Short mmCIF file of C-alpha atoms in Angstrom, two decimals:
data_model
loop_
_atom_site.label_atom_id
_atom_site.label_comp_id
_atom_site.label_asym_id
_atom_site.label_seq_id
_atom_site.Cartn_x
_atom_site.Cartn_y
_atom_site.Cartn_z
CA MET A 11 78.49 113.12 -8.12
CA PHE A 12 81.56 115.33 -7.99
CA SER A 13 84.07 115.82 -10.81
CA LYS A 14 86.31 112.99 -12.00
CA THR A 15 89.27 114.91 -10.57
CA THR A 16 87.75 114.86 -7.08
CA TYR A 17 87.61 111.06 -7.01
CA ILE A 18 91.08 110.69 -8.53
CA ASN A 19 92.52 113.02 -5.90
CA ARG A 20 90.72 111.21 -3.08
CA ARG A 21 92.06 107.82 -4.17
CA ASN A 22 95.57 109.22 -4.57
CA GLU A 23 95.46 110.62 -1.04
CA LEU A 24 94.15 107.30 0.25
CA LYS A 25 97.10 105.51 -1.36
CA GLN A 26 99.52 107.85 0.41
CA ARG A 27 97.80 107.40 3.77
CA VAL A 28 97.54 103.59 3.63
CA GLY A 29 100.99 103.15 2.09
CA ALA A 30 100.93 99.62 0.69
CA GLY A 31 98.70 96.69 -0.11
CA LEU A 32 95.39 96.13 -1.90
CA VAL A 33 92.41 98.26 -0.79
CA VAL A 34 89.03 96.63 -1.44
CA LEU A 35 85.94 98.83 -1.02
CA PHE A 36 82.66 96.94 -1.29
CA GLY A 37 79.61 98.66 -2.71
CA ASN A 38 76.15 97.65 -1.52
CA ASN A 39 73.57 95.42 -3.14
CA GLU A 40 69.83 95.88 -3.06
CA ALA A 41 68.27 94.66 0.21
CA PRO A 42 65.09 92.56 -0.14
CA CYS A 43 62.16 93.73 1.96
CA ASN A 44 60.06 90.55 2.05
CA TYR A 45 61.11 88.68 -1.12
CA PRO A 46 63.96 89.15 -3.62
CA GLY A 47 61.99 91.13 -6.19
CA ASN A 48 60.69 93.66 -3.63
CA ALA A 49 63.71 95.57 -2.40
CA TYR A 50 63.93 98.48 0.00
CA ALA A 51 64.01 101.64 -2.10
CA PRO A 52 65.93 103.64 -2.91
CA MET A 53 69.03 101.44 -2.79
CA ARG A 54 71.61 103.09 -0.51
CA GLN A 55 75.22 102.79 -1.63
CA ASP A 56 78.02 102.32 0.90
CA SER A 57 79.33 105.74 1.93
CA SER A 58 83.05 104.98 1.71
CA PHE A 59 82.60 103.35 -1.70
CA LEU A 60 80.75 106.50 -2.79
CA TYR A 61 83.46 108.74 -1.36
CA TYR A 62 86.21 107.12 -3.46
CA PHE A 63 84.34 105.67 -6.45
CA GLY A 64 81.23 107.85 -6.70
CA GLN A 65 78.85 105.36 -8.35
CA HIS A 66 75.40 104.47 -7.02
CA ARG A 67 74.73 101.26 -8.93
CA ASP A 68 74.40 98.07 -6.92
CA GLY A 69 76.78 95.13 -7.31
CA LEU A 70 80.08 97.02 -7.56
CA VAL A 71 83.44 96.65 -5.83
CA GLY A 72 86.26 99.18 -6.09
CA VAL A 73 89.88 98.07 -5.75
CA ILE A 74 93.04 100.14 -5.35
CA ASP A 75 96.30 98.23 -5.82
CA ILE A 76 98.73 100.59 -4.11
CA ASP A 77 101.84 98.50 -4.74
CA ASN A 78 101.29 98.25 -8.51
CA ASN A 79 99.54 101.62 -8.93
CA ASN A 80 96.40 100.09 -10.48
CA GLU A 81 92.73 100.77 -9.86
CA TYR A 82 89.74 98.60 -10.76
CA LEU A 83 85.96 98.71 -10.77
CA PHE A 84 84.44 95.24 -10.67
CA GLY A 85 80.82 94.51 -11.53
CA ASP A 86 78.61 92.71 -14.04
CA ASP A 87 76.85 94.57 -16.84
CA ILE A 88 73.09 94.12 -16.73
CA ASP A 89 71.48 91.84 -19.31
CA ILE A 90 68.55 92.40 -21.66
CA GLU A 91 65.98 91.05 -19.18
CA ASP A 92 67.00 93.66 -16.62
CA ILE A 93 66.93 96.36 -19.30
CA VAL A 94 63.32 95.44 -20.09
CA TRP A 95 62.29 96.13 -16.50
CA PHE A 96 64.67 98.89 -15.45
CA GLY A 97 65.89 100.53 -18.64
CA SER A 98 69.37 100.85 -20.04
CA VAL A 99 72.21 101.83 -17.71
CA ALA A 100 75.84 102.64 -18.26
CA SER A 101 78.29 99.76 -18.59
CA VAL A 102 80.72 99.08 -15.76
CA ALA A 103 83.51 100.31 -18.06
CA ASP A 104 81.65 103.60 -18.55
CA LEU A 105 81.05 103.93 -14.82
CA ALA A 106 84.77 103.40 -14.20
CA ASN A 107 85.70 106.01 -16.78
CA GLU A 108 83.36 108.57 -15.19
CA VAL A 109 85.42 108.50 -11.98
CA GLY A 110 88.85 108.12 -13.57
CA VAL A 111 89.37 104.38 -12.99
CA ALA A 112 91.38 102.80 -15.80
CA ASN A 113 90.42 99.14 -15.35
CA SER A 114 87.05 97.40 -15.14
CA ALA A 115 86.09 93.73 -15.18
CA PRO A 116 83.22 91.32 -14.37
CA MET A 117 82.80 90.42 -10.72
CA ALA A 118 84.25 86.93 -11.26
CA GLN A 119 87.61 88.53 -12.00
CA LEU A 120 87.75 89.97 -8.48
CA GLU A 121 88.23 86.46 -7.14
CA VAL A 122 91.10 85.94 -9.59
CA LEU A 123 92.80 89.17 -8.47
CA ILE A 124 92.36 88.34 -4.79
CA GLY A 125 93.78 84.86 -5.42
CA LYS A 126 96.93 86.35 -6.92
CA THR A 127 97.18 88.75 -3.99
CA LYS A 128 97.00 85.95 -1.43
CA THR A 129 99.62 83.96 -3.32
CA SER A 130 102.03 86.91 -3.40
CA GLY A 131 101.46 87.74 0.27
CA GLN A 132 100.20 91.24 -0.49
CA LYS A 133 98.12 92.68 2.36
CA VAL A 134 94.40 93.13 1.66
CA HIS A 135 92.73 96.09 3.35
CA PHE A 136 88.95 96.17 3.88
CA LEU A 137 86.58 98.10 6.16
CA PRO A 138 84.33 96.49 8.80
CA PRO A 139 81.31 95.10 6.90
CA TYR A 140 77.79 95.75 8.17
CA ARG A 141 75.68 93.86 5.62
CA HIS A 142 75.43 90.08 5.66
CA ASP A 143 75.82 89.67 1.89
CA THR A 144 79.10 91.60 2.06
CA LYS A 145 80.25 89.42 4.93
CA ILE A 146 79.57 86.32 2.84
CA GLN A 147 81.46 87.87 -0.09
CA ILE A 148 84.47 88.58 2.14
CA MET A 149 84.36 85.02 3.47
CA ASP A 150 84.30 83.64 -0.07
CA LEU A 151 87.17 85.87 -1.20
CA LEU A 152 89.44 85.87 1.83
CA GLY A 153 88.32 82.87 3.87
CA ILE A 154 87.59 85.01 6.96
CA HIS A 155 84.49 83.96 8.88
CA PRO A 156 81.91 86.76 9.42
CA SER A 157 82.41 86.53 13.18
CA GLN A 158 86.08 87.47 12.72
CA GLN A 159 85.78 90.16 10.04
CA LYS A 160 85.36 93.17 12.33
CA GLU A 161 88.66 92.33 14.03
CA ALA A 162 90.34 91.51 10.70
CA ALA A 163 89.39 94.85 9.13
CA SER A 164 92.34 97.11 8.34
CA LEU A 165 93.12 99.72 10.99
CA ASP A 166 95.36 101.50 8.48
CA LEU A 167 92.42 101.85 6.12
CA ILE A 168 90.00 102.83 8.89
CA HIS A 169 92.31 105.59 10.13
CA ALA A 170 92.87 106.86 6.59
CA VAL A 171 89.17 106.99 5.74
CA VAL A 172 88.28 108.68 9.04
CA ALA A 173 90.99 111.31 8.55
CA MET A 174 89.77 112.14 5.07
CA ARG A 175 86.01 112.02 5.56
CA SER A 176 86.02 113.90 8.89
CA THR A 177 87.12 117.20 7.35
CA LYS A 178 84.57 118.43 4.84
CA THR A 179 85.59 120.32 1.72
CA ALA A 180 83.83 123.42 0.42
CA GLU A 181 81.87 121.36 -2.12
CA GLU A 182 80.71 118.95 0.58
CA ILE A 183 79.74 121.80 2.90
CA ALA A 184 77.66 123.37 0.13
CA ILE A 185 75.66 120.16 -0.29
CA ILE A 186 75.08 119.79 3.46
CA ASP A 187 73.88 123.41 3.59
CA ARG A 188 71.30 122.48 0.95
CA ALA A 189 70.32 119.35 2.86
CA CYS A 190 69.79 121.46 5.98
CA ASP A 191 67.54 123.80 4.00
CA VAL A 192 65.38 120.77 3.21
CA GLY A 193 65.54 120.04 6.94
CA TYR A 194 64.09 123.49 7.53
CA LEU A 195 61.10 122.58 5.33
CA MET A 196 60.70 119.25 7.15
CA HIS A 197 60.61 120.75 10.63
CA THR A 198 58.57 123.84 9.85
CA THR A 199 56.05 121.50 8.19
CA ALA A 200 55.84 119.57 11.46
CA MET A 201 55.22 122.81 13.35
CA LYS A 202 52.46 123.82 10.92
CA LEU A 203 50.71 120.46 11.23
CA CYS A 204 51.11 120.04 14.99
CA ARG A 205 47.71 120.48 16.66
CA PRO A 206 45.32 118.42 18.79
CA GLY A 207 43.66 115.55 16.97
CA VAL A 208 46.29 115.11 14.27
CA THR A 209 48.18 111.83 14.61
CA GLU A 210 51.89 111.39 15.18
CA ALA A 211 51.93 109.15 12.09
CA PHE A 212 50.40 111.88 9.90
CA VAL A 213 52.95 114.49 11.00
CA GLY A 214 55.82 112.02 10.63
CA GLY A 215 54.57 110.87 7.22
CA GLN A 216 54.35 114.43 5.91
CA VAL A 217 57.87 115.14 7.20
CA ASP A 218 59.13 112.05 5.37
CA GLY A 219 57.32 113.20 2.24
CA ILE A 220 59.22 116.49 2.26
CA ALA A 221 62.50 114.56 2.33
CA ARG A 222 61.36 112.37 -0.57
CA SER A 223 60.11 115.36 -2.54
CA TYR A 224 63.07 117.73 -2.16
CA ALA A 225 65.92 115.25 -1.57
CA GLN A 226 66.47 111.52 -2.06
CA GLN A 227 65.22 110.14 1.24
CA THR A 228 65.31 110.56 5.00
CA SER A 229 68.74 110.19 6.55
CA PHE A 230 67.33 107.91 9.29
CA GLY A 231 63.95 106.71 10.53
CA THR A 232 61.99 109.79 11.59
CA ILE A 233 61.34 110.19 15.32
CA CYS A 234 58.01 111.94 15.92
CA SER A 235 56.39 111.32 19.29
CA GLN A 236 54.58 112.84 22.24
CA HIS A 237 56.77 110.52 24.31
CA GLY A 238 59.93 112.53 23.82
CA GLU A 239 61.46 110.72 26.77
CA ILE A 240 61.86 107.71 24.45
CA MET A 241 65.06 108.51 22.57
CA HIS A 242 64.09 106.81 19.30
CA GLY A 243 60.31 106.83 19.54
CA GLY A 244 58.78 106.34 16.10
CA PRO A 245 55.46 107.95 15.10
CA GLN A 246 52.37 106.02 16.14
CA MET A 247 48.77 106.15 14.96
CA VAL A 248 47.75 108.11 18.05
CA ALA A 249 46.20 111.57 18.19
CA LEU A 250 48.15 114.53 19.50
CA GLU A 251 46.78 115.81 22.80
CA SER A 252 46.53 119.41 23.98
CA GLY A 253 49.00 120.10 26.77
CA ARG A 254 51.55 117.56 25.50
CA LEU A 255 54.85 118.15 23.72
CA LEU A 256 55.68 116.69 20.30
CA LEU A 257 59.36 115.88 19.68
CA CYS A 258 60.36 115.58 16.01
CA ASP A 259 63.88 114.38 15.14
CA ALA A 260 64.31 114.09 11.38
CA GLY A 261 66.69 114.73 8.53
CA CYS A 262 67.11 114.18 4.81
CA GLU A 263 69.77 112.79 2.54
CA LEU A 264 70.58 114.99 -0.44
CA ASP A 265 73.22 114.05 -3.02
CA ASP A 266 74.70 111.53 -0.55
CA TYR A 267 74.98 113.97 2.40
CA CYS A 268 72.74 114.32 5.44
CA SER A 269 70.91 116.76 7.64
CA ASP A 270 69.74 116.05 11.20
CA ASN A 271 67.62 118.39 13.32
CA THR A 272 65.30 118.07 16.30
CA ARG A 273 62.56 120.40 17.48
CA THR A 274 60.14 120.04 20.36
CA MET A 275 56.83 121.91 20.18
CA PRO A 276 53.69 122.32 22.28
CA VAL A 277 50.79 120.48 20.65
CA ASN A 278 48.37 123.34 21.28
CA GLY A 279 50.89 126.01 20.29
CA LYS A 280 51.59 127.33 23.79
CA PHE A 281 54.07 126.10 26.39
CA THR A 282 52.89 125.72 29.95
CA GLN A 283 55.13 127.46 32.47
CA LYS A 284 56.48 124.10 33.57
CA GLN A 285 57.31 123.18 29.96
CA ARG A 286 58.81 126.58 29.24
CA ASP A 287 61.11 126.35 32.27
CA ILE A 288 62.60 123.05 31.08
CA TYR A 289 62.61 124.11 27.44
CA GLN A 290 64.58 127.27 28.17
CA ILE A 291 67.27 125.27 29.93
CA VAL A 292 67.69 123.07 26.85
CA ALA A 293 67.77 126.11 24.55
CA ASP A 294 70.45 127.77 26.69
CA CYS A 295 72.52 124.57 26.72
CA HIS A 296 72.19 124.42 22.92
CA ASP A 297 73.47 128.01 22.65
CA LEU A 298 76.31 127.44 25.11
CA ALA A 299 77.73 124.79 22.79
CA LEU A 300 77.65 127.28 19.93
CA ASP A 301 79.55 129.81 22.05
CA VAL A 302 82.44 127.54 23.04
CA ALA A 303 82.87 125.16 20.08
CA LYS A 304 85.92 126.00 17.95
CA PRO A 305 89.05 124.32 16.59
CA GLY A 306 91.26 122.84 19.29
CA VAL A 307 88.47 122.47 21.86
CA LYS A 308 87.58 118.94 22.94
CA TRP A 309 83.96 118.12 22.17
CA ALA A 310 83.90 116.14 25.42
CA ASP A 311 84.69 119.39 27.26
CA VAL A 312 81.81 121.12 25.49
CA HIS A 313 79.55 118.25 26.51
CA PHE A 314 80.47 118.59 30.18
CA ASP A 315 80.15 122.39 30.06
CA VAL A 316 76.58 121.78 28.93
CA CYS A 317 76.07 119.21 31.70
CA ARG A 318 77.23 121.70 34.34
CA LEU A 319 74.93 124.44 33.05
CA MET A 320 72.03 122.01 32.92
CA THR A 321 72.71 120.88 36.48
CA ASP A 322 72.87 124.46 37.74
CA ARG A 323 69.57 125.32 36.13
CA LEU A 324 67.85 122.14 37.32
CA LYS A 325 69.03 123.05 40.82
CA ASP A 326 67.27 126.40 40.39
CA LEU A 327 64.04 124.47 39.74
CA GLY A 328 64.66 122.18 42.73
CA LEU A 329 65.06 119.01 40.66
CA MET A 330 68.76 118.71 41.48
CA LYS A 331 70.81 119.73 44.50
CA GLY A 332 74.29 119.61 45.98
CA ASN A 333 77.60 120.60 44.42
CA THR A 334 77.35 120.87 40.63
CA GLU A 335 80.83 119.57 39.85
CA ASP A 336 80.39 116.61 42.17
CA ALA A 337 77.02 115.82 40.61
CA VAL A 338 78.43 115.83 37.08
CA GLN A 339 81.49 113.80 38.05
CA ALA A 340 79.20 111.23 39.65
CA GLY A 341 76.99 111.11 36.55
CA ALA A 342 73.82 112.24 38.34
CA HIS A 343 72.97 114.58 35.46
CA ALA A 344 72.47 111.54 33.22
CA MET A 345 69.07 111.05 34.84
CA PHE A 346 68.04 113.96 32.61
CA LEU A 347 70.60 113.71 29.77
CA PRO A 348 71.46 110.05 29.15
CA HIS A 349 73.22 110.66 25.82
CA GLY A 350 76.10 112.69 24.44
CA LEU A 351 75.89 116.25 23.18
CA GLY A 352 76.25 115.24 19.54
CA HIS A 353 78.01 113.26 16.83
CA MET A 354 79.91 113.72 13.60
CA MET A 355 77.72 114.13 10.52
CA GLY A 356 78.33 113.94 6.79
CA MET A 357 77.60 111.17 4.30
CA ASP A 358 76.18 109.17 7.23
CA VAL A 359 73.93 110.81 9.78
CA HIS A 360 76.22 109.29 12.44
CA ASP A 361 79.19 109.78 10.20
CA MET A 362 81.38 106.68 9.79
CA GLU A 363 79.91 105.05 12.89
CA GLY A 364 80.17 101.70 11.12
CA LEU A 365 83.97 102.03 11.10
CA GLY A 366 84.03 102.04 14.90
CA GLN A 367 83.09 104.98 17.10
CA ILE A 368 86.37 104.78 18.99
CA TYR A 369 88.17 105.71 15.75
CA VAL A 370 85.69 108.37 14.60
CA GLY A 371 84.75 110.25 17.76
CA PHE A 372 87.88 109.56 19.79
CA ASP A 373 91.63 109.31 19.35
CA GLU A 374 94.76 108.47 21.31
CA GLU A 375 94.40 111.65 23.37
CA THR A 376 90.68 111.40 24.12
CA ARG A 377 89.29 108.04 25.13
CA PRO A 378 85.66 107.09 25.83
CA ASN A 379 84.34 106.36 29.32
CA LEU A 380 82.37 103.15 28.81
CA GLU A 381 81.60 102.57 32.48
CA GLN A 382 79.44 105.54 33.52
CA PHE A 383 75.78 105.60 32.49
CA GLY A 384 75.11 108.44 30.05
CA THR A 385 78.77 109.22 29.47
CA ASN A 386 79.12 105.81 27.81
CA CYS A 387 76.79 107.12 25.08
CA LEU A 388 79.09 110.02 24.18
CA ARG A 389 79.74 109.43 20.47
CA MET A 390 82.17 112.29 20.04
CA GLY A 391 84.91 113.52 22.38
CA ARG A 392 88.01 114.43 20.35
CA ARG A 393 89.35 117.89 19.61
CA LEU A 394 87.41 119.80 17.00
CA GLN A 395 89.04 120.75 13.70
CA GLU A 396 88.07 123.24 11.05
CA GLY A 397 85.79 121.50 8.58
CA PHE A 398 84.20 119.09 11.08
CA ILE A 399 80.40 119.01 11.10
CA VAL A 400 78.87 117.97 14.40
CA THR A 401 75.37 117.94 15.84
CA ASP A 402 74.55 120.11 18.85
CA GLU A 403 71.66 118.29 20.54
CA PRO A 404 71.20 118.70 24.29
CA GLY A 405 68.00 117.41 25.84
CA ILE A 406 66.18 116.92 29.12
CA TYR A 407 64.06 113.80 29.53
CA PHE A 408 61.87 112.46 32.30
CA ILE A 409 61.92 108.68 31.92
CA PRO A 410 59.58 107.01 34.44
CA ALA A 411 61.32 103.62 34.37
CA LEU A 412 64.72 105.25 34.95
CA ILE A 413 63.36 107.38 37.79
CA ASP A 414 61.92 104.29 39.48
CA ASP A 415 65.08 102.25 38.91
CA TRP A 416 67.48 104.83 40.34
CA ARG A 417 65.20 105.67 43.26
CA SER A 418 64.80 101.99 44.20
CA GLN A 419 68.60 101.67 44.27
CA GLY A 420 69.08 104.87 46.21
CA LEU A 421 71.33 106.30 43.48
CA HIS A 422 72.51 109.91 43.62
CA THR A 423 70.18 110.90 46.44
CA ASP A 424 72.63 113.69 47.32
CA PHE A 425 72.01 115.28 43.93
CA ILE A 426 68.46 114.39 42.81
CA ASN A 427 65.20 115.51 44.43
CA TYR A 428 63.17 112.39 43.78
CA ASP A 429 60.01 113.69 45.46
CA LEU A 430 59.77 116.61 43.04
CA LEU A 431 60.92 114.44 40.16
CA GLU A 432 57.88 112.20 40.69
CA THR A 433 55.65 115.08 39.58
CA TYR A 434 57.42 115.18 36.18
CA LYS A 435 56.80 111.55 35.20
CA ASP A 436 54.15 112.57 32.66
CA PHE A 437 56.25 115.41 31.20
CA GLY A 438 57.93 113.62 28.27
CA GLY A 439 61.17 115.00 26.90
CA ILE A 440 62.70 117.97 25.11
CA ARG A 441 65.57 117.98 22.62
CA ILE A 442 66.85 120.76 20.36
CA GLU A 443 69.31 119.77 17.64
CA ASP A 444 71.16 121.62 14.90
CA ASP A 445 74.05 120.80 12.58
CA VAL A 446 77.15 122.90 13.19
CA LEU A 447 80.23 123.52 11.02
CA ILE A 448 83.48 124.15 12.84
CA THR A 449 85.05 127.20 11.21
CA LYS A 450 88.48 128.82 11.49
CA ASP A 451 87.54 130.85 14.57
CA GLY A 452 84.41 129.18 15.94
CA CYS A 453 81.36 127.55 14.40
CA ARG A 454 78.22 128.27 12.44
CA PHE A 455 74.83 126.74 11.80
CA MET A 456 74.48 124.66 8.66
CA GLY A 457 71.81 125.78 6.21
CA THR A 458 70.64 129.23 5.15
CA LYS A 459 67.39 129.17 7.15
CA ARG A 460 67.01 128.79 10.89
CA ILE A 461 64.29 126.50 12.19
CA PRO A 462 62.63 128.39 15.09
CA TYR A 463 63.84 127.06 18.44
CA GLN A 464 63.63 129.77 21.09
CA PRO A 465 60.30 129.30 22.94
CA ASP A 466 58.79 132.62 21.86
CA GLU A 467 59.84 131.94 18.26
CA VAL A 468 58.23 128.50 18.31
CA GLU A 469 54.96 129.83 19.70
CA ALA A 470 54.90 132.74 17.22
CA PHE A 471 55.58 130.45 14.25
CA MET A 472 52.88 127.98 15.28
CA GLU A 473 50.36 130.78 15.81
CA GLN A 474 51.19 132.27 12.42
#
C-alpha cells in the first residue's frame, strides 16, 4: 500500500478527468473453487479499486461523488464468527481512514445512495465488470442486465483510468523492478532444473513456488512446456527429453504489480545448430525492439520492424522467400509469429485488458487491424510515452496444424517454402520476453538482474 496522500491525489485527478457524476469502483469478493468455504487463494482484489482505494479486503465498493465532492467506502464489518476463523481485521471505517476516505457505511447503504442518484438523474460511472457476482450486483443496483453492462460502462471513466494507470510513477516502477528481480529467480530456477527426465510439472511447480515464496503469487498461470509452439501450453506430467526445447513463460505479482518473462532453453543444455539458428533470430528481434523503442514511436511500428527482420532472416534459412515488405504486408510472417510483439504491463500482467484493449493499446490515431491473422492479436499499437511499461516478446513457432491448414489452402506460397517447413514440424517454438520501461530518451530493462537470453549465455548458465 502506498501513502494516504497517493490515494487522495489519484482520486482527485480522477475527479478532474471524469468531470461529473458518481464513480462506483467495485472491489472483488472471494471466488469459490468447488464449494463456498473453499475459495481460490489468495483473494485477488480488482486492480482499479486497488489503484484508487488501496484496500485488499473482499466485499468492498468505493464511490466518488464528483458533483458533491464526497467519497465513500462501503462494506460490512466482519462478525465474531468470522473473527474466530480468520482473526480480527480492521473495520471498514478504519480502512477508509487509511486511504483518506471520509465516509464509510455498510453495504446496504450503497443501494440507498444509488437510489438517490437515479432519482436525481446523476450519471453513474462504472467499469466493465468481469466477475459474475459483480455483474449481479450491478444489475441489482442499476437494473442493467449483465449482457448489456459492457456497453453501458462509462467511456469517460475508462479513458480516465487508462490515462492514469498507463504512465507509471517512480514508486510504481520501483515495485515492478523488485517483481522482475523475483522473475529472475523464477527463470534461473527453471534453467537450473531443466534436464532430461525431470517433468514439465516439476519445473513449473518450482517456478510457481518461487513466486509464492518471494512475492504474493504468480501473475498468470505459468506456461512451461516442450511444446513451445502452443502459445499457452501449461506444464504436464511428462518427462523432459534430450534434444527438445523447454519454453517457460512466467511472472510474479509483488505488492499488486507484475513481472512477465519468457525464456526458452535446450533440455540437455546445448542447442543444436538448427535450434541455435532460429533462436538467434528471435534474440536479434528482441534486441531490435530495445534499440528502436522510445517516446513518440508507435509500438505497432516496432512490431512490424521486428516482423521485417524476422522475415529477412527466415529467408536466409530458406524458410521464407520473395519480397520482405510484400510478405509482411500480406501477413505471411504470421505463420511464424501469430501474436503481437508485446502488451502493456503493470498491476495486471496484460495491464487493464479488462477495460477493453482498443482503449488501452490503441487510440484515435492508431487503430487495430482485426482482419489479418496474427496482426489481429496485436495488443498494443499506440505511441509510446515515458513511463509506459511494455513487454518485448518476439517468438518463432512451428505449429503443425497451422502449417497443414495454410498449405492445404495454398496460402502465401509466394513467401513460404512449405517443403522445407515440413522438416520443422517437430521443432516446437521459441519466445524471449522481457519487461521494458520507456524512458525519456529510449527504454531500459526492468529489474536489476538480467535473465540470460543470448544462446551462449543460456548454455553457459545451464552448464554452470
